[in-house]
Coordinates of C-alpha atoms in Angstrom, one line a residue:
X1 CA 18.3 220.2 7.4
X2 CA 15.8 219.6 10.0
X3 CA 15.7 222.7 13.3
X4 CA 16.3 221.6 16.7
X5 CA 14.8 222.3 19.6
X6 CA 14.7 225.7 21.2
X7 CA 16.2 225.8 24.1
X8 CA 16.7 227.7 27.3
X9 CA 19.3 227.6 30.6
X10 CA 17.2 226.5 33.5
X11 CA 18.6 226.4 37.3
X12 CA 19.9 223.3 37.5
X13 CA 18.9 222.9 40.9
X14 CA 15.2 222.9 40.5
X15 CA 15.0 220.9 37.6
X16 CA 17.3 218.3 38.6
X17 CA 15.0 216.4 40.8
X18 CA 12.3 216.4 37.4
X19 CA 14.7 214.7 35.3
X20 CA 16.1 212.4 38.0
X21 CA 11.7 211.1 37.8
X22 CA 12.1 210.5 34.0
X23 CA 15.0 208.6 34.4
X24 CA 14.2 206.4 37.5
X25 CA 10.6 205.9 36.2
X26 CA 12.3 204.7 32.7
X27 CA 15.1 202.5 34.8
X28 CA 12.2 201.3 36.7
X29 CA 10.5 200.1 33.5
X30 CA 13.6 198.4 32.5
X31 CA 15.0 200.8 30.0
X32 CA 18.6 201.5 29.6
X33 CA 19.0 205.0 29.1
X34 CA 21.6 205.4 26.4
X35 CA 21.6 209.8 26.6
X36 CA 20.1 212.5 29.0
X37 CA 20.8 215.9 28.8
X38 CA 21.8 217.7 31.6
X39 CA 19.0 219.4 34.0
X40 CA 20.6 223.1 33.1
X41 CA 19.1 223.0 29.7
X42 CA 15.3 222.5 29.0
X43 CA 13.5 221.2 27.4
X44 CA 15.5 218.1 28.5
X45 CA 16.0 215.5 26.3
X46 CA 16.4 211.9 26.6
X47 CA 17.6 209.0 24.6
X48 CA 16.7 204.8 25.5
X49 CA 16.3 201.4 24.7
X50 CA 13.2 199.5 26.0
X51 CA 13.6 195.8 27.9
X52 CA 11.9 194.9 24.2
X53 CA 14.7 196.2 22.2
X54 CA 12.9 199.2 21.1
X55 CA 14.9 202.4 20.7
X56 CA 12.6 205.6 21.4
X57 CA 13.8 209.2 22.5
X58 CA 12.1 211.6 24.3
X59 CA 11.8 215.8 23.8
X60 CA 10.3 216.9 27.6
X61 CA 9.1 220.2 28.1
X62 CA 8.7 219.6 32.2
X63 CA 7.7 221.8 35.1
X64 CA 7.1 221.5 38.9
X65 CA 3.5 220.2 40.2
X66 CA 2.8 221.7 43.2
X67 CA -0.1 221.9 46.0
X68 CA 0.9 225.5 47.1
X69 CA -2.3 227.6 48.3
X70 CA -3.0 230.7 46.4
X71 CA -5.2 233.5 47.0
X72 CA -8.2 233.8 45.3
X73 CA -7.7 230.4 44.3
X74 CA -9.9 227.4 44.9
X75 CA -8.3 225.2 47.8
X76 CA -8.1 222.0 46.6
X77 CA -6.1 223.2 43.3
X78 CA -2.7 221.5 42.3
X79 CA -0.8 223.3 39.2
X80 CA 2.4 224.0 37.4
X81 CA 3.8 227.1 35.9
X82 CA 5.0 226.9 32.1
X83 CA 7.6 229.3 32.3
X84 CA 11.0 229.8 30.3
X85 CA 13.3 232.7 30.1
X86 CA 11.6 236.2 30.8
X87 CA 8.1 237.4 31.0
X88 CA 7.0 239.2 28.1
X89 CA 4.1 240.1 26.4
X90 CA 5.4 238.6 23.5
X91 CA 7.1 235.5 24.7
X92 CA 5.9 232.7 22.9
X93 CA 7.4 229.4 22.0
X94 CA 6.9 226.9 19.1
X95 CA 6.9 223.5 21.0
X96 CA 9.0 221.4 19.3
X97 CA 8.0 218.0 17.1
X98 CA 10.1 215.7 15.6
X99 CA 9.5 215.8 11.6
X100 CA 10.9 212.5 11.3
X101 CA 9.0 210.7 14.5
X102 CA 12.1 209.8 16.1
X103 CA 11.7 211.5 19.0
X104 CA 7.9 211.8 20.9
X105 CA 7.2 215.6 22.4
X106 CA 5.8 215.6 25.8
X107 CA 4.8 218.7 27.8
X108 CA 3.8 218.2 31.4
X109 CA 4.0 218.8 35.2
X110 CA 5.4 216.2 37.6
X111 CA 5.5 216.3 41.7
X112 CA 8.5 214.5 42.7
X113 CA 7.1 214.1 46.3
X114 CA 3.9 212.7 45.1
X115 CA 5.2 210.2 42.1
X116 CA 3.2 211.6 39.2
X117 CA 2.7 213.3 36.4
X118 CA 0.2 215.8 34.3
X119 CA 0.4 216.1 30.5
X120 CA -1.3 218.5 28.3
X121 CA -1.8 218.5 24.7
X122 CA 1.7 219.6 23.0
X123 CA -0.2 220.5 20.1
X124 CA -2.5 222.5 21.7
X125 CA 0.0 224.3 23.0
X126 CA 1.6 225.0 20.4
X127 CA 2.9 227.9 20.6
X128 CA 2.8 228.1 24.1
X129 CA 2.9 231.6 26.2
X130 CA 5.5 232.2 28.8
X131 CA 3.9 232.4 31.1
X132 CA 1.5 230.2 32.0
X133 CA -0.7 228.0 34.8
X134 CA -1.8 224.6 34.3
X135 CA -4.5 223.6 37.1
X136 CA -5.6 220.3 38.3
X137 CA -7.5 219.3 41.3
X138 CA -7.0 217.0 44.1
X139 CA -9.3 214.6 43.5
X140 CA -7.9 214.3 40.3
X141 CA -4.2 213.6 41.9
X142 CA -5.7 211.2 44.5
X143 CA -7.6 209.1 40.8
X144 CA -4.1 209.1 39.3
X145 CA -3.1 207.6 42.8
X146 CA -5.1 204.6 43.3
X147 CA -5.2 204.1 39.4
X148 CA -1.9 204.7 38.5
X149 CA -3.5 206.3 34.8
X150 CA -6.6 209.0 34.1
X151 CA -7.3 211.3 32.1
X152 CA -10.1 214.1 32.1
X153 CA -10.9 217.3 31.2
X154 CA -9.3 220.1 32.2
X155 CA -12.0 223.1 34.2
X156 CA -12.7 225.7 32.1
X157 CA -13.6 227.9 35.0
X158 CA -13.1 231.2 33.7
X159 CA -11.9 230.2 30.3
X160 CA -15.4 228.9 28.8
X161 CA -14.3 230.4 25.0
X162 CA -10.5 228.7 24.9
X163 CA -11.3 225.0 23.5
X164 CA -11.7 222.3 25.3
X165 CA -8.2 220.3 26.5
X166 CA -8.0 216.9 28.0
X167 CA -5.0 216.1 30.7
X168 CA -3.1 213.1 31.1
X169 CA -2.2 212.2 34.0
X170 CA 0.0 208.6 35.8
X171 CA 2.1 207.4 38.1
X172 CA 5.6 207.1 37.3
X173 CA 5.9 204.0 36.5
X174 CA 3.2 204.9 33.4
X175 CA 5.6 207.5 32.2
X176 CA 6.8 205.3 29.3
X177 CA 3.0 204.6 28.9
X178 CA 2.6 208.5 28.1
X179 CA 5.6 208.2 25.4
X180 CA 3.8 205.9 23.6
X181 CA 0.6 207.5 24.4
X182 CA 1.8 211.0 22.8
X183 CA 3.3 209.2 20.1
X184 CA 0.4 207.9 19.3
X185 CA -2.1 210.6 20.1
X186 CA -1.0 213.3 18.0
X187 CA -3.2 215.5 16.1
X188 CA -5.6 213.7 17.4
X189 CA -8.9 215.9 18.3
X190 CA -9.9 216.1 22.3
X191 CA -12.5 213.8 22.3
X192 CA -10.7 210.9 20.3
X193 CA -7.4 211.9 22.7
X194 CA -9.8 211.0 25.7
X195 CA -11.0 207.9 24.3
X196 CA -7.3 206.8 23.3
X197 CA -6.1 207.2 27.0
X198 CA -9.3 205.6 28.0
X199 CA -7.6 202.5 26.3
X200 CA -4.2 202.0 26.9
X201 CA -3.9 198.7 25.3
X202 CA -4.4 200.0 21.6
X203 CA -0.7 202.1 22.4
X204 CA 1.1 199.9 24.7
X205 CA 1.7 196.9 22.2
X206 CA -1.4 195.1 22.7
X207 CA -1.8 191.9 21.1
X208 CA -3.6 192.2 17.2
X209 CA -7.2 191.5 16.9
X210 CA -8.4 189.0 14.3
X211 CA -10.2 192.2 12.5
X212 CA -7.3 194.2 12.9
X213 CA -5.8 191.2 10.6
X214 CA -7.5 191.4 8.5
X215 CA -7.5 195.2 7.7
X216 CA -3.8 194.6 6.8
X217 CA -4.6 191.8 4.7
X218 CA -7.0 193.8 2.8
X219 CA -4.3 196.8 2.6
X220 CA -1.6 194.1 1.3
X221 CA -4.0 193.7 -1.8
X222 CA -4.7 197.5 -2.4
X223 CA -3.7 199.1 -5.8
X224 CA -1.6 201.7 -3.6
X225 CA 0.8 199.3 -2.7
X226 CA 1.6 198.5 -6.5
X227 CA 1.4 202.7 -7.2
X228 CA 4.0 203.1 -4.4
X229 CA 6.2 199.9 -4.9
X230 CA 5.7 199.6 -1.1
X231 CA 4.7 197.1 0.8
X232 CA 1.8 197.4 3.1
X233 CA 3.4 197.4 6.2
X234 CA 6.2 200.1 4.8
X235 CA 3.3 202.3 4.0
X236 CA 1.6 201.7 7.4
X237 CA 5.1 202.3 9.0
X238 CA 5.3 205.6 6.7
X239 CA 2.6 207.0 7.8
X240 CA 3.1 206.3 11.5
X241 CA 6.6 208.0 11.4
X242 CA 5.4 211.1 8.8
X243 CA 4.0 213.5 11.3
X244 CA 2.5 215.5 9.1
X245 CA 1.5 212.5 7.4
X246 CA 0.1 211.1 10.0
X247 CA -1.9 214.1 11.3
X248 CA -3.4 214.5 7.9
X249 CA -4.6 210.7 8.0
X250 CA -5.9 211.1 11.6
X251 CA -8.0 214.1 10.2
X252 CA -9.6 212.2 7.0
X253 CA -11.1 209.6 9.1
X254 CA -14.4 210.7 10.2
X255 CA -14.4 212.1 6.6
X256 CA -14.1 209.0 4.9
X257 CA -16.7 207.4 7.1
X258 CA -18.9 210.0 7.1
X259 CA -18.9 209.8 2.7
X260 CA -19.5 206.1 3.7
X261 CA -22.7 206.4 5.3
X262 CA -24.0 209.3 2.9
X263 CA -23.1 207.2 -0.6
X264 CA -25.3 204.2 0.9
X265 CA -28.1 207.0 1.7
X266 CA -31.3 206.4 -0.7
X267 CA -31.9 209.9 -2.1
X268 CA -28.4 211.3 -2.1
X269 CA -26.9 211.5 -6.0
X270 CA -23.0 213.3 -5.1
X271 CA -20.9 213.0 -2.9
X272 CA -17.5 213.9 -2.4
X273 CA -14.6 215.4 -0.2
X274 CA -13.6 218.8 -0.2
X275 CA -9.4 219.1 0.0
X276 CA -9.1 223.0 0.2
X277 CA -7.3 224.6 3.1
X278 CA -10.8 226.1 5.0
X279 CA -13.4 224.9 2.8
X280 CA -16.1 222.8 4.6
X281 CA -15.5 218.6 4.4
X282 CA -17.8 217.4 1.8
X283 CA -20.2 218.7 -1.1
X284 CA -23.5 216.5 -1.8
X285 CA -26.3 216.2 -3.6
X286 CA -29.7 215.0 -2.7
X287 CA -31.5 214.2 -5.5
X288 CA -31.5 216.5 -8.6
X289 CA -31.3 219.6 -6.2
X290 CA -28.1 221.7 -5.1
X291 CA -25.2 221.0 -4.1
X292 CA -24.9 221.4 -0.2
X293 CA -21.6 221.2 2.2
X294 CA -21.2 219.6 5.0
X295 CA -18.6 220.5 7.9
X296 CA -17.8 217.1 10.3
X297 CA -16.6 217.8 13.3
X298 CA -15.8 214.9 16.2
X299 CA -17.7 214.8 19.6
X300 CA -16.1 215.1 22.4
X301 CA -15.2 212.1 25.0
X302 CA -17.7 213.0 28.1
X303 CA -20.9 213.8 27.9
X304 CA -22.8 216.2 30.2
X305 CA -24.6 215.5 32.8
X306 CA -27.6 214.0 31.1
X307 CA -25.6 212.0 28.9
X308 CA -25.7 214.0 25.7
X309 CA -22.9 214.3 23.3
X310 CA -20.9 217.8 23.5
X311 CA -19.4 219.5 20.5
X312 CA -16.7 221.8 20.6
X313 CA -16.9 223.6 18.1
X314 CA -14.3 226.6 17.1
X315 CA -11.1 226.3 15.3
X316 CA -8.1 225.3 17.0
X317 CA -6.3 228.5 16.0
X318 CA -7.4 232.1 15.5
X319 CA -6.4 235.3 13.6
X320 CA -4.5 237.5 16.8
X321 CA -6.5 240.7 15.1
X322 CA -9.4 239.0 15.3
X323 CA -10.2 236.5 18.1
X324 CA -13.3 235.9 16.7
X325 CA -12.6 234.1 13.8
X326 CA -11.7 231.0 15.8
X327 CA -15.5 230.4 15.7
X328 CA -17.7 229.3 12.8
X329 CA -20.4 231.3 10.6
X330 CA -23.5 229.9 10.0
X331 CA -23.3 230.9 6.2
X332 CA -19.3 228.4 6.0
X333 CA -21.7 225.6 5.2
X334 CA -24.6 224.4 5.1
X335 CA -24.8 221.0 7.3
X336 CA -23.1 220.4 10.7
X337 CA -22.2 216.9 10.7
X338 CA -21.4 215.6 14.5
X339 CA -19.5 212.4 14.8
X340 CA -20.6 210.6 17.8
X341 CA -17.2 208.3 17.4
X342 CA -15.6 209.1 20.8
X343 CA -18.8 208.3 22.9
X344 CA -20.3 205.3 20.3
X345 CA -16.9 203.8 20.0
X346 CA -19.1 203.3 16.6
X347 CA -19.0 205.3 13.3
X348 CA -22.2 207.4 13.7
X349 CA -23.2 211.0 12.8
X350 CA -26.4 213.3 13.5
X351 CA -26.8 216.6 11.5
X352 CA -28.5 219.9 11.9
X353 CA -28.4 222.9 9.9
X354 CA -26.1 225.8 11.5
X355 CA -29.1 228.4 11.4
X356 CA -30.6 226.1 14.3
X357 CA -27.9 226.6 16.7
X358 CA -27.3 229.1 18.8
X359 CA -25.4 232.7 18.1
X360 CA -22.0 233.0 19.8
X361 CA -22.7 235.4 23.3
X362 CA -19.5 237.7 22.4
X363 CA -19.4 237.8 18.7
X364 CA -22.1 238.4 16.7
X365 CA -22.6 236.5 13.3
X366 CA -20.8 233.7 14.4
X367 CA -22.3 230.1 15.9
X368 CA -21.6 229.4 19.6
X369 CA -18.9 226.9 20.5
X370 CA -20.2 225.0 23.4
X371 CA -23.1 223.0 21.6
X372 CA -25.1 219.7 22.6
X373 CA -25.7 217.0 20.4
X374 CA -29.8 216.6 21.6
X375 CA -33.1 216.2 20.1
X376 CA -32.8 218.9 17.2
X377 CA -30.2 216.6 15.3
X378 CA -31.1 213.4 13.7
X379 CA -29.1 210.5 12.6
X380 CA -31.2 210.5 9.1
X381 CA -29.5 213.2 7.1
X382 CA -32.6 213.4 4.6
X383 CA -34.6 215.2 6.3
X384 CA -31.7 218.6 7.1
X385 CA -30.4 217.8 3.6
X386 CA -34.4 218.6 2.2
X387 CA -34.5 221.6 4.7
X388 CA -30.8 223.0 3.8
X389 CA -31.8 222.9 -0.2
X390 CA -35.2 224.2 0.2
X391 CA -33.0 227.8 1.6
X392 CA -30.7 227.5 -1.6
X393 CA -33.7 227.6 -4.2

């Protein structure tokens, strides 16, 4: 028996008019909604059928965008509030996920008066806090407006430690573009979320490339399919509508490239991947020497200003006795592997040891999170591999 979603009475009133968006955006798309739930109940949910055929339903956690001048408050800021039930300290909510995929999770603020929306990261909201304020800037409104689709990073003005988050944000007639977005985006890490909105035809039924072909001919001959006594496509399907499945997948990637690269490096002797809950990613071995781990983390989407990868790197969750342990030691491993996937669009890493990078300003012992991928790394992992055994002897 699989939980439903929390839920809470809202004033029917004030949420009407964002349900009335979901549905006419949907209608407008040519869907035929087949169940809504009534405004007086969030999160609000919403069952339909695509022009296509396609049957998809929809958990929305939605709020109110507004333009409403605050003090102390910069004044071109839009925002919504994230707020259900009563304020307390303690008032946090698990934001639902379907376990079976049926049904996509979105979380996001729409204006009614100006036709869009903003979407944050369920996942990384997940819990959420009641409550809470979700900020986005005109200029960013005006880019969904001649657009109609964008997606950035949020400011982290007065947040720099919380990790980074990237916003979606669309007109309404992309709302059924940010259902299959979200369906498709989840679990995925910020900068590989960025670089997914970036490229809407990979989620909104794009026609198959000749090498995508062929990837599913080459999983049609694969020994798993005879293991499982599935066929490719069911196991492709399986893992699509597993969440946790999927996640897990989604996680392994850069992993599995990474080990790619590494086994086809002259010198290196071992490697192999690491599947313990908080151990680093990989052990290796150059040579006859030690044994070394390496930690692989993904790059984020934008770079900074001088076009140099950016790494953020913390965990996504941390110990509520110890805020500190959302952030990295340099003694959990002994390579930082950065993959540069989300601003390459290519599979390729540069390293550096951890005791080159800087010390976290507010907790001592532990590696600072906001790190650039410059001139101390290299793209030959030799060289730090040399350097990291040479401390072990």
């Amino acid at each position: 028996m699989f939980r439903s979603p929390r839920t809470y009475r809202v004033q029917r009133a004030d949420r009407e008019p964002l349900v009335r968006f979901m549905r006419d955006a949907l209608e407008g798309e040519g869907c035929r909604i087949i169940y809504c739930s009534e405004p007086d109940q969030a999160p609000f949910i919403i069952t339909f059928e695509t022009r296509s055929g396609e049957r998809m339903g929809v958990v929305a956690y939605a709020f109110l965008a507004t333009r409403t001048p605050t003090k102390n408050r910069p004044t071109d800021e839009r925002s919504f509030q994230v707020k259900y039930g009563s304020k307390l300290a303690d008032n946090v909510h698990d934001i639902w996920q379907d376990p079976l995929g049926l049904y996509t999770t979105i979380f996001l603020g729409i204006s009614p008066e100006d036709g869009h929306f903003v979407a944050v990261d369920p996942e990384m909201h997940n819990p959420t806090k009641f409550f809470i304020r979700i900020e986005y800037k005109d200029s960013q409104a005006e880019q969904i407006r001649k657009a109609g689709w964008h997606a950035w990073e949020r400011s982290r003005v007065g947040r720099e430690d919380q990790p980074i988050e990237v916003l979606v944000g669309g007109t309404s007639e992309h709302l059924l573009d940010l259902i299959r977005f979200e369906r498709a985006a989840q679990g995925l890490d910020p900068g590989n979320r960025q670089l997914l909105a970036q490229k809407r035809g990979l989620f909104t039924g794009a026609p198959t490339t000749p090498s995508e072909a062929e990837a599913v001919e080459e999983i049609a001959s694969h020994p798993l399919t005879k293991e499982l006594d599935l066929g490719s496509d069911d196991i492709l399907d399986l893992i699509a509508t597993a969440r946790r499945l999927k996640m897990a997948v989604r996680g392994w990637v850069a992993e599995r490239h990474l080990a790619d690269v590494l086994k086809r490096t002259p010198g290196i002797t071992h490697c192999e991947r690491i599947d313990d809950e908080g151990a680093p990613d990989l052990r290796v071995r150059l040579k006859d020497g030690p044994f070394l781990t390496i930690e692989c983390k993904n790059v984020l989407r934008e770079t900074d200003r001088l076009g140099v990868p950016r790494l953020d790197f913390q965990r996504t969750r941390a110990s509520k006795s110890d805020p500190c342990s959302r952030y990295y030691a340099p003694t959990d491993f002994n390579i930082l592997a950065a993959c540069l996937h989300a601003v390459t669009e290519s599979w390729e890493f540069k390293y550096i040891q951890p005791s080159r990078l800087a010390e976290h300003r507010k907790c001592p012992g532990k590696l600072n999170n906001n790190v650039r991928v410059d001139d101390a790394w290299t793209a030959n992992p030799v060289p730090v591999l040399e350097a990291a055994a040479m401390t072990r002897l």
